[in-house]
mmCIF file of C-alpha atoms in Angstrom:
data_model
loop_
_atom_site.group_PDB
_atom_site.id
_atom_site.type_symbol
_atom_site.label_atom_id
_atom_site.label_comp_id
_atom_site.label_asym_id
_atom_site.label_seq_id
_atom_site.Cartn_x
_atom_site.Cartn_y
_atom_site.Cartn_z
ATOM 1 C CA UNK A 149 -42.841 88.963 -42.163
ATOM 2 C CA UNK A 150 -39.517 89.945 -40.692
ATOM 3 C CA UNK A 151 -35.903 89.445 -41.746
ATOM 4 C CA UNK A 152 -34.585 86.297 -40.079
ATOM 5 C CA UNK A 153 -31.298 84.390 -40.022
ATOM 6 C CA UNK A 154 -31.747 80.634 -39.856
ATOM 7 C CA UNK A 155 -29.504 77.603 -40.000
ATOM 8 C CA UNK A 156 -31.260 75.071 -42.214
ATOM 9 C CA UNK A 157 -30.421 71.397 -41.781
ATOM 10 C CA UNK A 158 -26.887 70.201 -41.057
ATOM 11 C CA UNK A 159 -25.157 71.728 -44.057
ATOM 12 C CA UNK A 160 -22.503 74.386 -43.565
ATOM 13 C CA UNK A 161 -21.055 76.137 -40.573
ATOM 14 C CA UNK A 162 -22.138 79.046 -38.424
ATOM 15 C CA UNK A 163 -21.210 81.603 -41.100
ATOM 16 C CA UNK A 164 -23.497 80.010 -43.704
ATOM 17 C CA UNK A 165 -26.954 81.186 -42.797
ATOM 18 C CA UNK A 166 -30.178 81.836 -44.648
ATOM 19 C CA UNK A 167 -31.047 85.535 -44.740
ATOM 20 C CA UNK A 168 -34.496 86.274 -46.035
ATOM 21 C CA UNK A 169 -38.173 86.761 -45.321
ATOM 22 C CA UNK A 170 -40.276 84.003 -43.749
ATOM 23 C CA UNK A 171 -43.880 84.726 -44.660
ATOM 24 C CA UNK A 172 -45.612 82.068 -42.535
ATOM 25 C CA UNK A 173 -44.244 80.199 -39.522
ATOM 26 C CA UNK A 174 -46.118 77.964 -37.067
ATOM 27 C CA UNK A 175 -44.931 75.854 -34.146
ATOM 28 C CA UNK A 176 -46.932 72.870 -32.845
ATOM 29 C CA UNK A 177 -46.435 70.649 -29.806
ATOM 30 C CA UNK A 178 -47.266 67.533 -31.828
ATOM 31 C CA UNK A 179 -46.869 66.096 -35.308
ATOM 32 C CA UNK A 180 -49.581 67.121 -37.742
ATOM 33 C CA UNK A 181 -51.488 64.606 -39.823
ATOM 34 C CA UNK A 182 -51.339 64.679 -43.615
ATOM 35 C CA UNK A 183 -54.869 66.072 -43.659
ATOM 36 C CA UNK A 184 -53.941 68.909 -41.285
ATOM 37 C CA UNK A 185 -50.881 69.832 -43.344
ATOM 38 C CA UNK A 186 -53.007 69.912 -46.500
ATOM 39 C CA UNK A 187 -55.642 72.016 -44.733
ATOM 40 C CA UNK A 188 -53.014 74.584 -43.679
ATOM 41 C CA UNK A 189 -51.617 74.673 -47.198
ATOM 42 C CA UNK A 190 -55.053 75.274 -48.750
ATOM 43 C CA UNK A 191 -55.872 77.979 -46.200
ATOM 44 C CA UNK A 192 -52.696 79.976 -46.814
ATOM 45 C CA UNK A 193 -51.743 79.459 -50.446
ATOM 46 C CA UNK A 194 -54.172 82.137 -51.622
ATOM 47 C CA UNK A 195 -51.766 84.639 -50.092
ATOM 48 C CA UNK A 196 -49.413 83.814 -52.947
ATOM 49 C CA UNK A 197 -51.543 82.390 -55.766
ATOM 50 C CA UNK A 198 -55.212 82.088 -56.608
ATOM 51 C CA UNK A 199 -57.196 79.235 -55.071
ATOM 52 C CA UNK A 200 -59.682 77.133 -57.047
ATOM 53 C CA UNK A 201 -62.132 74.489 -55.877
ATOM 54 C CA UNK A 202 -65.749 73.396 -56.105
ATOM 55 C CA UNK A 203 -68.579 73.806 -53.621
ATOM 56 C CA UNK A 204 -71.561 71.443 -53.533
ATOM 57 C CA UNK A 205 -74.582 72.848 -51.696
ATOM 58 C CA UNK A 206 -76.659 70.567 -49.511
ATOM 59 C CA UNK A 207 -80.167 71.801 -50.110
ATOM 60 C CA UNK A 208 -83.517 70.748 -48.785
ATOM 61 C CA UNK A 209 -85.124 69.023 -51.755
ATOM 62 C CA UNK A 210 -83.699 69.886 -55.159
ATOM 63 C CA UNK A 211 -83.201 73.618 -54.769
ATOM 64 C CA UNK A 212 -82.792 76.604 -52.501
ATOM 65 C CA UNK A 213 -80.890 79.806 -51.929
ATOM 66 C CA UNK A 214 -77.602 80.683 -50.283
ATOM 67 C CA UNK A 215 -76.119 84.043 -49.337
ATOM 68 C CA UNK A 216 -72.748 84.698 -51.022
ATOM 69 C CA UNK A 217 -70.051 87.323 -50.522
ATOM 70 C CA UNK A 218 -67.492 87.336 -53.348
ATOM 71 C CA UNK A 219 -64.449 89.607 -52.999
ATOM 72 C CA UNK A 220 -61.537 89.743 -55.451
ATOM 73 C CA UNK A 221 -57.882 90.315 -54.586
ATOM 74 C CA UNK A 222 -56.802 93.899 -53.894
ATOM 75 C CA UNK A 223 -54.412 95.806 -56.148
ATOM 76 C CA UNK A 224 -50.750 96.363 -55.300
ATOM 77 C CA UNK A 225 -49.524 99.776 -54.165
ATOM 78 C CA UNK A 226 -47.600 101.968 -56.619
ATOM 79 C CA UNK A 227 -43.820 102.231 -56.434
ATOM 80 C CA UNK A 228 -41.228 105.025 -56.231
ATOM 81 C CA UNK A 229 -41.889 108.622 -55.142
ATOM 82 C CA UNK A 230 -45.438 109.106 -53.886
ATOM 83 C CA UNK A 231 -46.967 105.873 -55.193
ATOM 84 C CA UNK A 232 -50.748 105.613 -55.358
ATOM 85 C CA UNK A 233 -52.608 103.169 -53.120
ATOM 86 C CA UNK A 234 -53.943 99.955 -54.609
ATOM 87 C CA UNK A 235 -57.668 99.730 -55.293
ATOM 88 C CA UNK A 236 -59.757 97.195 -53.406
ATOM 89 C CA UNK A 237 -60.933 94.051 -55.116
ATOM 90 C CA UNK A 238 -64.431 94.137 -56.521
ATOM 91 C CA UNK A 239 -67.125 93.142 -54.014
ATOM 92 C CA UNK A 240 -70.406 91.383 -54.855
ATOM 93 C CA UNK A 241 -72.917 90.603 -52.112
ATOM 94 C CA UNK A 242 -75.729 88.293 -53.216
ATOM 95 C CA UNK A 243 -78.378 87.750 -50.491
ATOM 96 C CA UNK A 244 -80.138 84.977 -52.424
ATOM 97 C CA UNK A 245 -78.164 82.946 -54.948
ATOM 98 C CA UNK A 246 -80.208 80.094 -56.407
ATOM 99 C CA UNK A 247 -78.538 76.671 -56.056
ATOM 100 C CA UNK A 248 -79.275 72.991 -56.569
ATOM 101 C CA UNK A 249 -77.406 69.973 -55.249
ATOM 102 C CA UNK A 250 -74.784 70.350 -57.985
ATOM 103 C CA UNK A 251 -71.138 71.366 -57.720
ATOM 104 C CA UNK A 252 -70.346 75.062 -58.205
ATOM 105 C CA UNK A 253 -66.924 76.181 -59.377
ATOM 106 C CA UNK A 254 -65.249 78.871 -57.308
ATOM 107 C CA UNK A 255 -61.934 80.683 -57.162
ATOM 108 C CA UNK A 256 -60.429 83.093 -54.649
ATOM 109 C CA UNK A 257 -58.151 85.704 -56.193
ATOM 110 C CA UNK A 258 -54.708 86.509 -54.818
ATOM 111 C CA UNK A 259 -53.737 90.095 -54.124
ATOM 112 C CA UNK A 260 -51.695 92.060 -56.646
ATOM 113 C CA UNK A 261 -47.987 92.648 -56.099
ATOM 114 C CA UNK A 262 -46.512 95.930 -54.957
ATOM 115 C CA UNK A 263 -42.936 95.818 -53.778
ATOM 116 C CA UNK A 264 -40.092 96.909 -56.020
ATOM 117 C CA UNK A 265 -41.511 95.282 -59.141
ATOM 118 C CA UNK A 266 -44.115 96.786 -61.448
ATOM 119 C CA UNK A 267 -47.309 96.684 -59.345
ATOM 120 C CA UNK A 268 -50.112 94.477 -60.603
ATOM 121 C CA UNK A 269 -53.877 94.284 -60.292
ATOM 122 C CA UNK A 270 -55.506 91.809 -57.933
ATOM 123 C CA UNK A 271 -56.899 88.579 -59.349
ATOM 124 C CA UNK A 272 -60.609 87.965 -59.916
ATOM 125 C CA UNK A 273 -62.696 85.854 -57.529
ATOM 126 C CA UNK A 274 -65.593 83.787 -58.855
ATOM 127 C CA UNK A 275 -68.528 81.778 -57.562
ATOM 128 C CA UNK A 276 -70.652 80.161 -60.253
ATOM 129 C CA UNK A 277 -71.912 83.010 -62.455
ATOM 130 C CA UNK A 278 -70.529 85.722 -60.130
ATOM 131 C CA UNK A 279 -67.216 87.368 -61.036
ATOM 132 C CA UNK A 280 -65.651 89.987 -58.784
ATOM 133 C CA UNK A 281 -62.935 91.941 -60.624
ATOM 134 C CA UNK A 282 -59.454 92.321 -59.121
ATOM 135 C CA UNK A 283 -58.531 95.713 -57.679
ATOM 136 C CA UNK A 284 -56.510 98.171 -59.764
ATOM 137 C CA UNK A 285 -52.833 98.730 -58.962
ATOM 138 C CA UNK A 286 -51.718 102.129 -57.724
ATOM 139 C CA UNK A 287 -49.943 104.535 -60.043
ATOM 140 C CA UNK A 288 -46.147 104.816 -59.889
ATOM 141 C CA UNK A 289 -43.877 107.806 -60.393
ATOM 142 C CA UNK A 290 -41.845 106.117 -63.123
ATOM 143 C CA UNK A 291 -43.294 105.865 -66.600
ATOM 144 C CA UNK A 292 -42.431 102.162 -66.985
ATOM 145 C CA UNK A 293 -44.929 101.142 -64.326
ATOM 146 C CA UNK A 294 -47.459 103.808 -65.328
ATOM 147 C CA UNK A 295 -48.347 106.975 -63.422
ATOM 148 C CA UNK A 296 -52.124 106.778 -63.470
ATOM 149 C CA UNK A 297 -54.002 104.356 -61.244
ATOM 150 C CA UNK A 298 -55.106 101.138 -62.923
ATOM 151 C CA UNK A 299 -58.735 100.210 -63.543
ATOM 152 C CA UNK A 300 -60.269 97.319 -61.602
ATOM 153 C CA UNK A 301 -62.975 96.311 -59.154
ATOM 154 C CA UNK A 302 -62.023 99.560 -57.443
ATOM 155 C CA UNK A 303 -59.514 101.857 -59.133
ATOM 156 C CA UNK A 304 -55.942 102.398 -57.980
ATOM 157 C CA UNK A 305 -54.875 105.848 -56.790
ATOM 158 C CA UNK A 306 -52.867 108.133 -59.050
ATOM 159 C CA UNK A 307 -49.167 108.682 -58.340
ATOM 160 C CA UNK A 308 -47.648 111.885 -57.031
ATOM 161 C CA UNK A 309 -45.863 113.656 -59.877
ATOM 162 C CA UNK A 310 -45.206 117.148 -61.204
ATOM 163 C CA UNK A 311 -48.669 117.136 -62.780
ATOM 164 C CA UNK A 312 -51.847 115.581 -61.298
ATOM 165 C CA UNK A 313 -52.219 111.898 -62.165
ATOM 166 C CA UNK A 314 -55.674 110.362 -62.551
ATOM 167 C CA UNK A 315 -56.965 107.455 -60.492
ATOM 168 C CA UNK A 316 -58.253 104.270 -62.048
ATOM 169 C CA UNK A 317 -61.929 103.650 -62.721
ATOM 170 C CA UNK A 318 -64.071 101.052 -60.956
ATOM 171 C CA UNK A 319 -66.291 98.220 -62.143
ATOM 172 C CA UNK A 320 -69.931 99.282 -61.921
ATOM 173 C CA UNK A 321 -71.604 98.015 -58.747
ATOM 174 C CA UNK A 322 -68.370 96.546 -57.319
ATOM 175 C CA UNK A 323 -66.362 99.509 -56.037
ATOM 176 C CA UNK A 324 -65.244 103.118 -56.450
ATOM 177 C CA UNK A 325 -62.588 105.032 -58.346
ATOM 178 C CA UNK A 326 -59.116 105.874 -57.092
ATOM 179 C CA UNK A 327 -58.158 109.435 -56.143
ATOM 180 C CA UNK A 328 -56.028 111.925 -58.103
ATOM 181 C CA UNK A 329 -52.313 112.083 -57.271
ATOM 182 C CA UNK A 330 -50.957 115.394 -55.939
ATOM 183 C CA UNK A 331 -48.272 117.472 -57.625
ATOM 184 C CA UNK A 332 -45.653 119.964 -56.510
ATOM 185 C CA UNK A 333 -46.728 123.471 -57.501
ATOM 186 C CA UNK A 334 -43.344 125.049 -58.146
ATOM 187 C CA UNK A 335 -40.771 122.523 -59.322
ATOM 188 C CA UNK A 336 -40.851 120.191 -62.296
ATOM 189 C CA UNK A 337 -38.327 117.935 -60.533
ATOM 190 C CA UNK A 338 -40.356 117.497 -57.331
ATOM 191 C CA UNK A 339 -42.974 114.836 -56.869
ATOM 192 C CA UNK A 340 -46.220 115.176 -54.976
ATOM 193 C CA UNK A 341 -48.094 112.674 -52.809
ATOM 194 C CA UNK A 342 -49.929 109.586 -53.994
ATOM 195 C CA UNK A 343 -53.714 109.277 -53.910
ATOM 196 C CA UNK A 344 -55.678 106.590 -52.119
ATOM 197 C CA UNK A 345 -57.089 103.596 -53.941
ATOM 198 C CA UNK A 346 -60.845 103.233 -54.182
ATOM 199 C CA UNK A 347 -62.754 100.928 -51.849
ATOM 200 C CA UNK A 348 -66.052 99.052 -51.994
ATOM 201 C CA UNK A 349 -67.687 101.800 -49.899
ATOM 202 C CA UNK A 350 -66.125 105.013 -51.231
ATOM 203 C CA UNK A 351 -63.664 106.761 -53.541
ATOM 204 C CA UNK A 352 -59.976 107.115 -52.753
ATOM 205 C CA UNK A 353 -58.797 110.432 -51.333
ATOM 206 C CA UNK A 354 -56.777 112.812 -53.493
ATOM 207 C CA UNK A 355 -53.125 113.554 -52.822
ATOM 208 C CA UNK A 356 -52.640 117.267 -52.232
ATOM 209 C CA UNK A 357 -50.236 119.629 -53.886
ATOM 210 C CA UNK A 358 -47.064 120.787 -52.148
ATOM 211 C CA UNK A 359 -46.869 124.494 -51.310
ATOM 212 C CA UNK A 360 -43.273 124.794 -52.545
ATOM 213 C CA UNK A 361 -40.168 122.755 -53.205
ATOM 214 C CA UNK A 362 -38.937 123.535 -49.677
ATOM 215 C CA UNK A 363 -42.148 122.691 -47.860
ATOM 216 C CA UNK A 364 -42.537 119.096 -48.903
ATOM 217 C CA UNK A 365 -44.833 117.339 -51.289
ATOM 218 C CA UNK A 366 -48.250 117.850 -49.700
ATOM 219 C CA UNK A 367 -50.531 115.282 -48.069
ATOM 220 C CA UNK A 368 -51.187 111.722 -49.315
ATOM 221 C CA UNK A 369 -54.744 110.559 -49.880
ATOM 222 C CA UNK A 370 -56.431 107.933 -47.682
ATOM 223 C CA UNK A 371 -57.833 104.730 -49.126
ATOM 224 C CA UNK A 372 -61.540 104.525 -49.878
ATOM 225 C CA UNK A 373 -63.706 102.900 -47.232
ATOM 226 C CA UNK A 374 -64.702 99.246 -47.343
ATOM 227 C CA UNK A 375 -68.082 97.644 -46.630
ATOM 228 C CA UNK A 376 -69.145 95.869 -43.457
ATOM 229 C CA UNK A 377 -70.970 92.507 -43.383
ATOM 230 C CA UNK A 378 -71.807 89.952 -40.701
ATOM 231 C CA UNK A 379 -72.006 87.005 -43.109
ATOM 232 C CA UNK A 380 -69.128 85.275 -41.272
ATOM 233 C CA UNK A 381 -70.976 85.430 -37.935
ATOM 234 C CA UNK A 382 -69.347 88.685 -36.816
ATOM 235 C CA UNK A 383 -69.232 92.142 -38.340
ATOM 236 C CA UNK A 384 -66.157 92.670 -40.492
ATOM 237 C CA UNK A 385 -65.036 95.135 -43.142
ATOM 238 C CA UNK A 386 -64.048 94.002 -46.621
ATOM 239 C CA UNK A 387 -62.454 95.709 -49.644
ATOM 240 C CA UNK A 388 -60.817 98.841 -48.242
ATOM 241 C CA UNK A 389 -58.546 100.908 -50.501
ATOM 242 C CA UNK A 390 -54.815 101.356 -49.904
ATOM 243 C CA UNK A 391 -53.476 104.737 -48.763
ATOM 244 C CA UNK A 392 -51.207 106.893 -50.921
ATOM 245 C CA UNK A 393 -47.482 107.240 -50.267
ATOM 246 C CA UNK A 394 -45.884 110.410 -48.882
ATOM 247 C CA UNK A 395 -43.005 112.176 -50.619
ATOM 248 C CA UNK A 396 -41.368 115.163 -48.928
ATOM 249 C CA UNK A 397 -40.121 116.903 -52.055
ATOM 250 C CA UNK A 398 -36.748 118.292 -53.053
ATOM 251 C CA UNK A 399 -36.559 120.812 -50.198
ATOM 252 C CA UNK A 400 -36.003 118.162 -47.517
ATOM 253 C CA UNK A 401 -38.738 119.149 -45.050
ATOM 254 C CA UNK A 402 -41.603 117.297 -43.399
ATOM 255 C CA UNK A 403 -39.797 114.032 -42.649
ATOM 256 C CA UNK A 404 -42.395 112.914 -40.104
ATOM 257 C CA UNK A 405 -45.459 113.233 -42.340
ATOM 258 C CA UNK A 406 -47.774 110.229 -42.280
ATOM 259 C CA UNK A 407 -48.612 107.992 -45.199
ATOM 260 C CA UNK A 408 -52.220 107.798 -46.336
ATOM 261 C CA UNK A 409 -54.469 105.747 -44.046
ATOM 262 C CA UNK A 410 -55.830 102.426 -45.276
ATOM 263 C CA UNK A 411 -59.566 102.333 -45.939
ATOM 264 C CA UNK A 412 -61.623 101.107 -42.920
ATOM 265 C CA UNK A 413 -58.435 100.012 -41.171
ATOM 266 C CA UNK A 414 -57.913 97.061 -43.527
ATOM 267 C CA UNK A 415 -56.353 98.736 -46.561
ATOM 268 C CA UNK A 416 -52.557 99.032 -46.625
ATOM 269 C CA UNK A 417 -51.081 102.192 -45.112
ATOM 270 C CA UNK A 418 -49.076 104.411 -47.449
ATOM 271 C CA UNK A 419 -45.318 104.597 -46.935
ATOM 272 C CA UNK A 420 -43.756 107.638 -45.270
ATOM 273 C CA UNK A 421 -40.418 109.182 -44.446
ATOM 274 C CA UNK A 422 -39.188 108.787 -40.877
ATOM 275 C CA UNK A 423 -35.819 110.561 -40.687
ATOM 276 C CA UNK A 424 -33.380 110.018 -43.503
ATOM 277 C CA UNK A 425 -34.941 106.637 -44.291
ATOM 278 C CA UNK A 426 -38.372 105.557 -45.396
ATOM 279 C CA UNK A 427 -41.046 103.143 -44.265
ATOM 280 C CA UNK A 428 -42.503 101.067 -47.086
ATOM 281 C CA UNK A 429 -46.210 100.872 -47.831
ATOM 282 C CA UNK A 430 -47.877 98.031 -45.930
ATOM 283 C CA UNK A 431 -49.904 95.140 -47.325
ATOM 284 C CA UNK A 432 -53.679 95.074 -47.495
ATOM 285 C CA UNK A 433 -55.268 92.719 -44.962
ATOM 286 C CA UNK A 434 -55.464 89.215 -46.372
ATOM 287 C CA UNK A 435 -58.862 87.610 -47.042
ATOM 288 C CA UNK A 436 -60.516 91.043 -47.234
ATOM 289 C CA UNK A 437 -59.505 91.994 -50.793
ATOM 290 C CA UNK A 438 -58.006 95.305 -49.652
ATOM 291 C CA UNK A 439 -55.478 97.374 -51.613
ATOM 292 C CA UNK A 440 -51.795 97.752 -50.732
ATOM 293 C CA UNK A 441 -50.337 101.051 -49.520
ATOM 294 C CA UNK A 442 -48.381 103.253 -51.928
ATOM 295 C CA UNK A 443 -44.624 103.759 -51.651
ATOM 296 C CA UNK A 444 -42.714 106.722 -50.244
ATOM 297 C CA UNK A 445 -39.599 107.890 -52.088
ATOM 298 C CA UNK A 446 -36.184 107.336 -50.592
ATOM 299 C CA UNK A 447 -33.435 104.813 -51.249
ATOM 300 C CA UNK A 448 -34.350 101.141 -51.373
ATOM 301 C CA UNK A 449 -37.752 101.656 -49.767
ATOM 302 C CA UNK A 450 -39.506 102.902 -52.883
ATOM 303 C CA UNK A 451 -41.896 99.997 -52.599
ATOM 304 C CA UNK A 452 -45.634 99.726 -52.257
ATOM 305 C CA UNK A 453 -47.463 97.046 -50.287
ATOM 306 C CA UNK A 454 -49.128 93.979 -51.768
ATOM 307 C CA UNK A 455 -52.866 93.746 -52.119
ATOM 308 C CA UNK A 456 -54.744 91.445 -49.735
ATOM 309 C CA UNK A 457 -56.118 88.123 -50.991
ATOM 310 C CA UNK A 458 -59.849 88.015 -51.630
ATOM 311 C CA UNK A 459 -62.461 85.694 -50.151
ATOM 312 C CA UNK A 460 -65.628 83.776 -50.995
ATOM 313 C CA UNK A 461 -68.076 83.212 -48.123
ATOM 314 C CA UNK A 462 -71.254 81.141 -48.467
ATOM 315 C CA UNK A 463 -73.994 81.014 -45.830
ATOM 316 C CA UNK A 464 -77.168 78.950 -45.723
ATOM 317 C CA UNK A 465 -79.865 81.367 -44.494
ATOM 318 C CA UNK A 466 -81.759 80.105 -41.434
ATOM 319 C CA UNK A 467 -85.143 81.138 -42.826
ATOM 320 C CA UNK A 468 -84.728 78.689 -45.710
ATOM 321 C CA UNK A 469 -83.100 75.720 -43.958
ATOM 322 C CA UNK A 470 -84.157 75.816 -40.267
ATOM 323 C CA UNK A 471 -80.480 75.868 -39.294
ATOM 324 C CA UNK A 472 -77.789 78.303 -40.374
ATOM 325 C CA UNK A 473 -74.495 76.926 -41.695
ATOM 326 C CA UNK A 474 -71.453 78.929 -42.749
ATOM 327 C CA UNK A 475 -68.976 77.748 -45.371
ATOM 328 C CA UNK A 476 -65.829 79.813 -46.061
#
């Protein structure tokens, strides 16, 4: 989203504008039907809240198998100096899930919040008896939000602080732990770099320790890798960890250092300092369950990115049904 000034309706004059963030905007060359509006709403609302529904398989006879990929929402990136990256949502791949011609409850978890608020874990995704656990939020420099990474499907990365901060643990079989946050080696008032959140395919990278208070706060950790599947008809990565945020330290050097990379290119990128300002951590890619990037540490931009919404994908295998049908 980008900051936009809009005149809404006929109220007011040219000095009375809306200033804010528009998350989703679409322009059509025709009027949409009620059904199309509802379809767009259902497709996008999981970016902001969890989605629930039922799925009724159409099986040959009274039973069969479907392939299911269940991914929970990713965790939000940690806030303030050197925030840890959010952990990816838990990922469960079930090649053969037994079904009958009966409705199956499902839910798709929203991503956890980063931003300036206390970061939160991603929300669980479910399909029948399968429950993928939401990704752990990244650790934050301030004690109120918590400095260690949170536990989840994959663990959030630890925050940069004056002592190493542990990453969160993962849910067995669903992801990997977050990395350990870096610390400054010489000054108790200097903060190190955040660690990467864990991903479905690997642990989050550690944030490294700064050499001194004049040399900056070290190197942020990258997010853990995701996993690749072709269940949607093309190969895609899911559940990458968010990268840790960069903090330059008290000495004022290393403005151009990069934030931690997002896991498999889908996790949020950690925030970094540019000149005298900062670039916030970016969001995890929606519908992949990836973690948000951790925050840098300057001014108003001490904000981590949001976790990406999860997904549930169901495919009828061709070997069981003669034709292959995909339901997302």
